[in-house]
Short mmCIF file of C-alpha atoms and ligand atoms in Angstrom, two decimals:
data_model
loop_
_atom_site.label_atom_id
_atom_site.label_comp_id
_atom_site.label_asym_id
_atom_site.label_seq_id
_atom_site.Cartn_x
_atom_site.Cartn_y
_atom_site.Cartn_z
CA MET A 1 106.24 114.85 93.25
CA ASN A 2 108.45 118.23 92.60
CA PRO A 3 110.90 118.78 96.43
CA ASN A 4 109.87 122.09 96.14
CA GLU A 5 106.01 121.44 96.11
CA ALA A 6 106.53 119.29 99.32
CA ARG A 7 106.04 120.21 102.39
CA VAL A 8 106.97 116.99 104.58
CA VAL A 9 106.18 115.65 107.82
CA LEU A 10 108.87 113.53 108.62
CA THR A 11 108.81 111.33 111.50
CA GLY A 12 111.87 109.59 113.10
CA ALA A 13 113.98 113.08 112.03
CA THR A 14 116.12 112.92 114.99
CA GLY A 15 117.52 109.83 114.06
CA GLY A 16 120.46 108.33 111.81
CA ILE A 17 118.41 107.62 108.66
CA GLY A 18 116.12 110.69 109.69
CA ARG A 19 118.53 113.51 109.58
CA GLU A 20 120.15 112.46 106.26
CA THR A 21 116.79 112.25 104.94
CA ALA A 22 115.99 116.08 106.30
CA ALA A 23 119.24 117.60 105.17
CA ALA A 24 118.47 115.57 101.47
CA PHE A 25 114.84 117.23 101.14
CA ILE A 26 115.77 120.54 102.31
CA ARG A 27 118.52 120.62 100.29
CA ALA A 28 116.41 119.89 97.29
CA GLY A 29 113.85 122.69 98.25
CA ALA A 30 111.43 120.79 100.19
CA SER A 31 109.73 122.60 103.59
CA VAL A 32 110.05 119.78 106.25
CA LEU A 33 108.14 119.11 109.37
CA LEU A 34 110.60 117.35 111.92
CA VAL A 35 109.04 114.70 114.43
CA GLY A 36 111.22 113.45 117.25
CA ARG A 37 110.43 112.95 120.99
CA SER A 38 113.06 115.33 122.38
CA PRO A 39 112.59 119.49 121.91
CA ALA A 40 116.13 119.90 122.81
CA GLN A 41 117.02 117.14 119.71
CA LEU A 42 114.60 118.85 117.30
CA SER A 43 115.76 122.65 118.14
CA THR A 44 119.34 121.38 117.64
CA LEU A 45 118.78 120.03 114.37
CA SER A 46 116.40 122.46 113.27
CA ARG A 47 119.49 124.64 113.91
CA SER A 48 121.70 122.60 111.97
CA LEU A 49 119.51 122.56 109.11
CA GLN A 50 119.09 126.18 108.51
CA ALA A 51 122.99 126.15 108.43
CA THR A 52 123.45 123.63 105.61
CA ALA A 53 120.88 125.21 103.24
CA THR A 54 120.62 129.41 102.96
CA GLY A 55 117.47 130.77 103.33
CA SER A 56 115.87 127.47 104.32
CA ALA A 57 114.58 128.94 107.96
CA ALA A 58 111.32 129.29 106.74
CA ARG A 59 110.90 125.79 105.19
CA ILE A 60 112.10 124.02 108.68
CA LYS A 61 109.94 123.58 111.53
CA TRP A 62 109.70 120.97 114.30
CA GLN A 63 106.85 119.65 116.65
CA ALA A 64 107.95 117.04 119.54
CA ALA A 65 106.01 114.22 119.54
CA ASP A 66 105.68 110.28 121.35
CA LEU A 67 104.36 108.48 118.91
CA GLY A 68 103.23 106.16 121.32
CA GLU A 69 100.74 108.30 122.69
CA THR A 70 97.37 109.96 122.01
CA ALA A 71 97.68 113.48 123.34
CA PRO A 72 100.73 114.39 121.74
CA VAL A 73 99.80 112.42 118.28
CA ASP A 74 96.46 114.55 118.26
CA GLU A 75 98.77 117.77 118.75
CA LEU A 76 100.98 116.71 116.03
CA VAL A 77 97.92 116.37 113.58
CA GLY A 78 96.65 119.53 114.44
CA VAL A 79 100.11 121.51 113.83
CA ALA A 80 100.67 118.82 110.55
CA THR A 81 97.18 120.31 109.14
CA GLU A 82 97.65 123.75 109.98
CA TRP A 83 100.73 123.67 108.38
CA ARG A 84 99.11 122.32 105.06
CA CYS A 85 101.54 119.14 104.70
CA ASN A 86 101.01 117.05 101.89
CA VAL A 87 103.74 114.31 102.19
CA LEU A 88 104.61 112.50 105.18
CA VAL A 89 107.18 110.35 105.96
CA HIS A 90 106.96 107.28 108.53
CA ALA A 91 110.40 106.98 109.51
CA ALA A 92 110.38 106.52 113.35
CA GLY A 93 111.29 103.01 114.25
CA VAL A 94 112.44 100.90 116.81
CA PRO A 95 114.83 97.92 116.87
CA CYS A 96 114.30 94.28 117.73
CA PHE A 97 116.86 91.61 117.71
CA GLY A 98 116.80 87.86 119.19
CA ALA A 99 115.69 84.55 119.49
CA LEU A 100 112.07 84.55 119.71
CA GLU A 101 112.39 83.29 123.16
CA THR A 102 114.63 85.94 124.28
CA ILE A 103 111.78 88.87 123.53
CA ASP A 104 109.72 90.20 126.49
CA ALA A 105 106.14 90.46 125.88
CA GLU A 106 106.46 94.24 126.75
CA ALA A 107 109.33 94.62 124.09
CA MET A 108 107.22 93.14 121.37
CA ARG A 109 103.64 95.21 121.90
CA ARG A 110 106.37 98.36 121.91
CA VAL A 111 107.92 97.56 118.36
CA LEU A 112 104.55 97.05 116.84
CA ASP A 113 103.08 100.06 118.28
CA ILE A 114 106.04 102.45 117.33
CA ASN A 115 106.80 100.41 114.21
CA LEU A 116 102.98 99.33 112.79
CA LEU A 117 100.64 101.17 114.69
CA ALA A 118 102.03 104.32 115.00
CA PRO A 119 102.27 105.01 111.26
CA MET A 120 98.35 103.28 110.88
CA ARG A 121 97.14 105.66 113.40
CA LEU A 122 99.19 108.66 112.12
CA THR A 123 98.01 108.24 108.41
CA GLN A 124 94.81 107.83 109.65
CA ALA A 125 94.74 110.90 111.16
CA LEU A 126 95.90 112.75 108.75
CA LEU A 127 94.20 111.29 105.12
CA PRO A 128 91.19 113.57 105.02
CA HIS A 129 93.68 116.30 105.42
CA LEU A 130 95.50 114.52 102.65
CA ARG A 131 93.05 113.57 100.18
CA ALA A 132 91.75 117.58 100.29
CA GLN A 133 95.31 118.23 98.70
CA THR A 134 95.73 118.63 95.02
CA ARG A 135 98.29 115.72 95.61
CA ALA A 136 99.71 113.82 98.98
CA GLN A 137 102.21 111.15 99.16
CA VAL A 138 102.58 108.99 102.19
CA ILE A 139 106.16 107.10 102.59
CA CYS A 140 106.68 104.42 104.57
CA LEU A 141 110.27 103.55 105.45
CA GLY A 142 110.03 99.62 106.00
CA SER A 143 113.01 97.45 105.37
CA ALA A 144 114.28 94.35 103.23
CA LEU A 145 113.18 92.41 106.54
CA GLY A 146 109.58 93.94 105.55
CA ARG A 147 109.62 91.11 102.26
CA ILE A 148 112.20 88.49 103.77
CA GLY A 149 112.23 86.56 107.11
CA LEU A 150 115.37 86.20 109.01
CA PRO A 151 116.35 84.34 111.98
CA GLY A 152 116.60 86.65 114.92
CA PHE A 153 113.99 89.47 113.58
CA CYS A 154 110.66 87.43 113.82
CA VAL A 155 109.12 90.42 115.69
CA TYR A 156 111.27 93.22 113.88
CA SER A 157 110.20 91.67 110.42
CA ALA A 158 106.23 91.09 111.77
CA SER A 159 106.21 94.92 112.27
CA LYS A 160 107.65 95.73 108.37
CA PHE A 161 105.69 93.14 106.95
CA GLY A 162 102.59 94.50 108.90
CA LEU A 163 103.44 98.19 107.26
CA ARG A 164 104.34 96.71 103.67
CA GLY A 165 101.03 95.32 103.74
CA PHE A 166 99.15 98.42 105.10
CA ALA A 167 101.09 100.64 102.39
CA GLU A 168 100.17 98.27 99.57
CA SER A 169 96.90 97.68 100.91
CA LEU A 170 96.12 101.73 101.44
CA ARG A 171 97.75 102.25 98.04
CA ARG A 172 95.24 100.44 95.85
CA GLU A 173 92.74 101.85 97.96
CA LEU A 174 93.14 105.31 97.51
CA SER A 175 93.85 104.47 93.83
CA GLY A 176 92.23 107.32 91.64
CA SER A 177 92.38 109.66 94.85
CA GLY A 178 95.42 111.95 94.25
CA VAL A 179 97.07 110.38 97.65
CA ARG A 180 100.12 108.13 96.24
CA VAL A 181 100.86 105.68 99.16
CA GLN A 182 104.73 104.30 99.25
CA TYR A 183 107.17 101.89 100.71
CA VAL A 184 110.81 101.90 100.86
CA GLY A 185 112.75 99.28 102.28
CA PRO A 186 116.73 99.68 103.60
CA ARG A 187 118.62 96.86 103.91
CA SER A 188 121.16 97.64 106.98
CA THR A 189 122.07 100.46 107.58
CA ARG A 190 124.44 102.60 109.79
CA THR A 191 123.02 104.15 112.87
CA SER A 192 122.94 103.67 116.16
CA PHE A 193 119.85 101.48 115.53
CA ASN A 194 122.14 98.23 115.36
CA ASP A 195 123.75 97.47 118.80
CA ALA A 196 126.41 95.66 119.04
CA SER A 197 125.23 91.80 118.52
CA VAL A 198 123.56 93.12 115.56
CA GLU A 199 126.71 94.66 113.91
CA ALA A 200 128.78 91.44 115.02
CA TYR A 201 125.50 88.94 113.45
CA ASN A 202 126.17 91.13 110.09
CA ALA A 203 129.91 90.58 110.54
CA ALA A 204 129.91 87.30 110.86
CA THR A 205 126.93 86.65 108.06
CA GLY A 206 128.77 88.99 105.78
CA THR A 207 125.49 91.05 105.62
CA ALA A 208 126.32 94.33 104.02
CA MET A 209 125.63 97.91 105.49
CA ASP A 210 124.59 101.31 103.97
CA SER A 211 125.36 104.80 104.89
CA PRO A 212 121.95 106.37 106.09
CA SER A 213 122.93 109.00 103.25
CA ARG A 214 121.86 106.05 100.60
CA VAL A 215 118.68 105.79 102.42
CA ALA A 216 118.29 109.49 102.34
CA GLU A 217 119.03 109.75 98.66
CA THR A 218 116.54 106.62 97.81
CA LEU A 219 113.35 108.34 99.77
CA LEU A 220 114.31 111.60 98.28
CA ARG A 221 114.23 109.89 94.74
CA SER A 222 110.83 107.87 95.75
CA LEU A 223 109.48 111.37 96.83
CA GLN A 224 110.24 112.45 92.94
CA ASP A 225 109.01 109.85 91.05
CA GLY A 226 106.29 108.32 93.39
CA ALA A 227 107.48 104.73 92.94
CA ALA A 228 105.33 101.93 94.75
CA GLU A 229 107.97 100.25 95.72
CA ARG A 230 111.80 100.36 96.64
CA PHE A 231 114.28 98.10 97.76
CA ILE A 232 117.96 98.94 98.14
CA GLY A 233 120.90 97.03 97.52
CA PHE A 234 122.01 93.97 95.32
CA PRO A 235 121.56 91.05 96.49
CA GLU A 236 118.60 91.94 98.17
CA ARG A 237 116.33 93.44 95.61
CA LEU A 238 116.65 89.93 93.77
CA ALA A 239 116.11 88.28 97.09
CA VAL A 240 113.19 89.77 97.87
CA ARG A 241 111.91 89.14 94.33
CA ILE A 242 112.33 85.49 95.10
CA ASN A 243 110.82 85.06 98.12
CA GLY A 244 107.48 87.26 97.06
CA ALA A 245 107.65 84.23 94.37
CA VAL A 246 108.68 81.27 95.85
CA PRO A 247 109.84 81.69 99.69
CA THR A 248 110.88 78.44 100.81
CA LEU A 249 113.69 78.41 97.96
CA LEU A 250 115.78 80.66 100.32
CA ASP A 251 114.93 78.85 103.73
CA GLY A 252 118.25 76.83 102.85
CA SER A 253 120.31 80.24 102.65
CA PHE A 254 120.15 81.49 106.39
CA ASP A 255 122.11 78.65 108.25
CA LYS A 256 124.66 81.45 109.19
CA HIS A 257 122.47 83.34 110.37
CA ARG A 258 120.57 81.18 112.74
CA ARG A 259 123.80 79.84 113.73
CA SER A 260 125.16 83.75 114.79
CA VAL A 261 121.24 84.49 116.17
CA ALA A 262 122.09 81.23 118.71
CA ILE A 263 125.70 82.83 119.61
CA ALA A 264 124.20 86.15 120.49
CA SER A 265 121.40 85.11 122.18
CA SER A 266 123.78 83.09 124.54
CA GLY A 267 126.01 86.00 124.81
CA GLY A 268 128.55 84.20 122.80
CA ALA A 269 130.96 86.02 120.36
CA LEU A 270 130.48 85.50 116.98
CA PRO A 271 133.18 85.01 114.40
CA VAL A 272 133.58 87.18 111.46
CA LYS A 273 132.68 85.61 107.96
CA GLN A 274 135.43 85.09 105.99
CA PRO A 275 135.11 86.04 102.50
CA ASP A 276 133.21 83.07 100.03
CA ARG A 277 135.45 81.49 97.80
CA PRO A 278 133.96 82.69 94.35
CA GLY A 279 130.63 79.86 93.44
CA ALA A 280 131.58 78.73 97.10
CA SER A 281 127.52 79.27 97.91
CA SER A 282 124.51 81.09 96.63
CA PRO A 283 124.54 85.23 96.19
CA ILE A 284 121.86 85.19 98.96
CA GLU A 285 124.12 83.28 101.13
CA SER A 286 127.43 84.43 100.33
CA SER A 287 126.21 88.65 100.64
CA GLY A 288 124.46 87.94 104.15
CA VAL A 289 121.09 90.11 103.22
CA PRO A 290 118.96 92.89 104.53
CA ARG A 291 118.36 94.27 107.75
N1 NAP B 1 119.44 101.54 110.95
C1 NAP B 1 118.83 100.56 109.90
O1 NAP B 1 119.59 99.49 109.69
C2 NAP B 1 117.73 99.63 109.44
C3 NAP B 1 117.48 99.39 107.97
C4 NAP B 1 116.61 99.02 107.40
C5 NAP B 1 115.02 99.93 107.85
N2 NAP B 1 115.81 101.13 108.96
C6 NAP B 1 114.38 101.40 109.68
O2 NAP B 1 114.31 103.04 109.39
C7 NAP B 1 113.65 104.30 110.47
C8 NAP B 1 114.75 104.95 111.19
O3 NAP B 1 116.04 104.06 111.51
P1 NAP B 1 117.29 104.77 112.01
O4 NAP B 1 118.16 103.98 111.39
O5 NAP B 1 117.37 105.94 111.82
O6 NAP B 1 116.76 104.67 113.40
P2 NAP B 1 117.33 105.45 114.70
O7 NAP B 1 118.83 106.28 114.28
O8 NAP B 1 117.47 105.08 115.80
O9 NAP B 1 116.18 106.79 114.90
C9 NAP B 1 115.05 106.79 115.31
C10 NAP B 1 113.95 107.38 115.17
O10 NAP B 1 112.54 107.07 115.60
C11 NAP B 1 112.27 108.28 116.29
N3 NAP B 1 111.93 107.12 117.41
C12 NAP B 1 111.72 105.89 118.10
N4 NAP B 1 110.48 105.74 118.80
C13 NAP B 1 109.92 107.01 118.90
C14 NAP B 1 108.42 107.23 119.94
N5 NAP B 1 108.13 106.69 120.51
N6 NAP B 1 108.17 108.56 119.07
C15 NAP B 1 108.46 109.34 117.91
N7 NAP B 1 109.30 108.73 117.40
C16 NAP B 1 110.10 107.83 118.10
C17 NAP B 1 113.65 108.61 117.68
O11 NAP B 1 113.20 109.75 118.05
P3 NAP B 1 114.03 110.10 119.19
O12 NAP B 1 114.92 110.95 119.32
O13 NAP B 1 112.42 110.49 120.20
O14 NAP B 1 114.70 108.61 119.98
C18 NAP B 1 114.03 108.08 115.82
O15 NAP B 1 113.89 109.72 115.57
C19 NAP B 1 113.07 102.72 111.21
O16 NAP B 1 111.74 103.07 110.86
C20 NAP B 1 113.85 101.53 110.73
O17 NAP B 1 112.83 100.33 111.42
C21 NAP B 1 116.58 101.26 109.65
#
């Protein structure tokens, strides 16, 4: 879709990736309805975005909503419908890192609720309105970990695999309608989403981290070209393909990751990975792989 025609509901707008995405979309000419939980943060963000693109004030609106609660989501659906949205970008999410035995049931429930059920509920509620538009897009911000399961990310990965399954299935269900469903899978990205233990894991395993603006540019590209799925970074894109075709082929590639989770879960300090000798390991292992 041409960004000039896009009226985008952006959840997670106050996050590291969300802020960059809002800015990129607005610069490209889109109208954006910013969604987060804090009215104060949304209002500040809205003002700062208006300053970045002249004449953009009328194209920016915000609505506070906790996506885990029913009444605020109902209110958001009403506002988004009246505002005539034709694009929904699911960028809200919560992290979860650690060995499975260290994650309590409430944290597990919250991750699945916000990362998976919330986008499913919001999409379902807005679908009648989106179907009534000439063209509409639903872009799910997943993760490379929605295609590749890594030690330390069982719960998070389950939520993002689920989101990818939802996107793929719904894309096929809506084929022939004017609604396009898409999935974008970034690798690890430099935002406050990743706490010190994840940063230590990334350093110990040599996992590359992207800037949030790279993810924002990718989301903008997906808005423009409607690509069904897009993953960010090499060798992550290769790993995604191999894992999709023969997952067990990669099972031996994550020893370093497994050791790092065990150390991080016991509160120990992780060693920083030394650069690999050329050819010392597989391209997947030597560059760490995703988030
Ligand atoms: N950073 C990474 O390494 C990385 C990599 C791949 C994929 N991703 C995905 O990218 C998305 C954005 O990540 P990020 O790095 O921008 O994270 P972030 O900076 O922590 O931002 C998270 C966003 O989600 C919102 N959110 C969390 N819980 C919410 C709730 N209950 N109701 C409404 N909004 C809620 C937050 O809003 P509040 O202001 O209200 O807290 C915030 O806007 C997530 O889906 C994440 O899984 C991140």
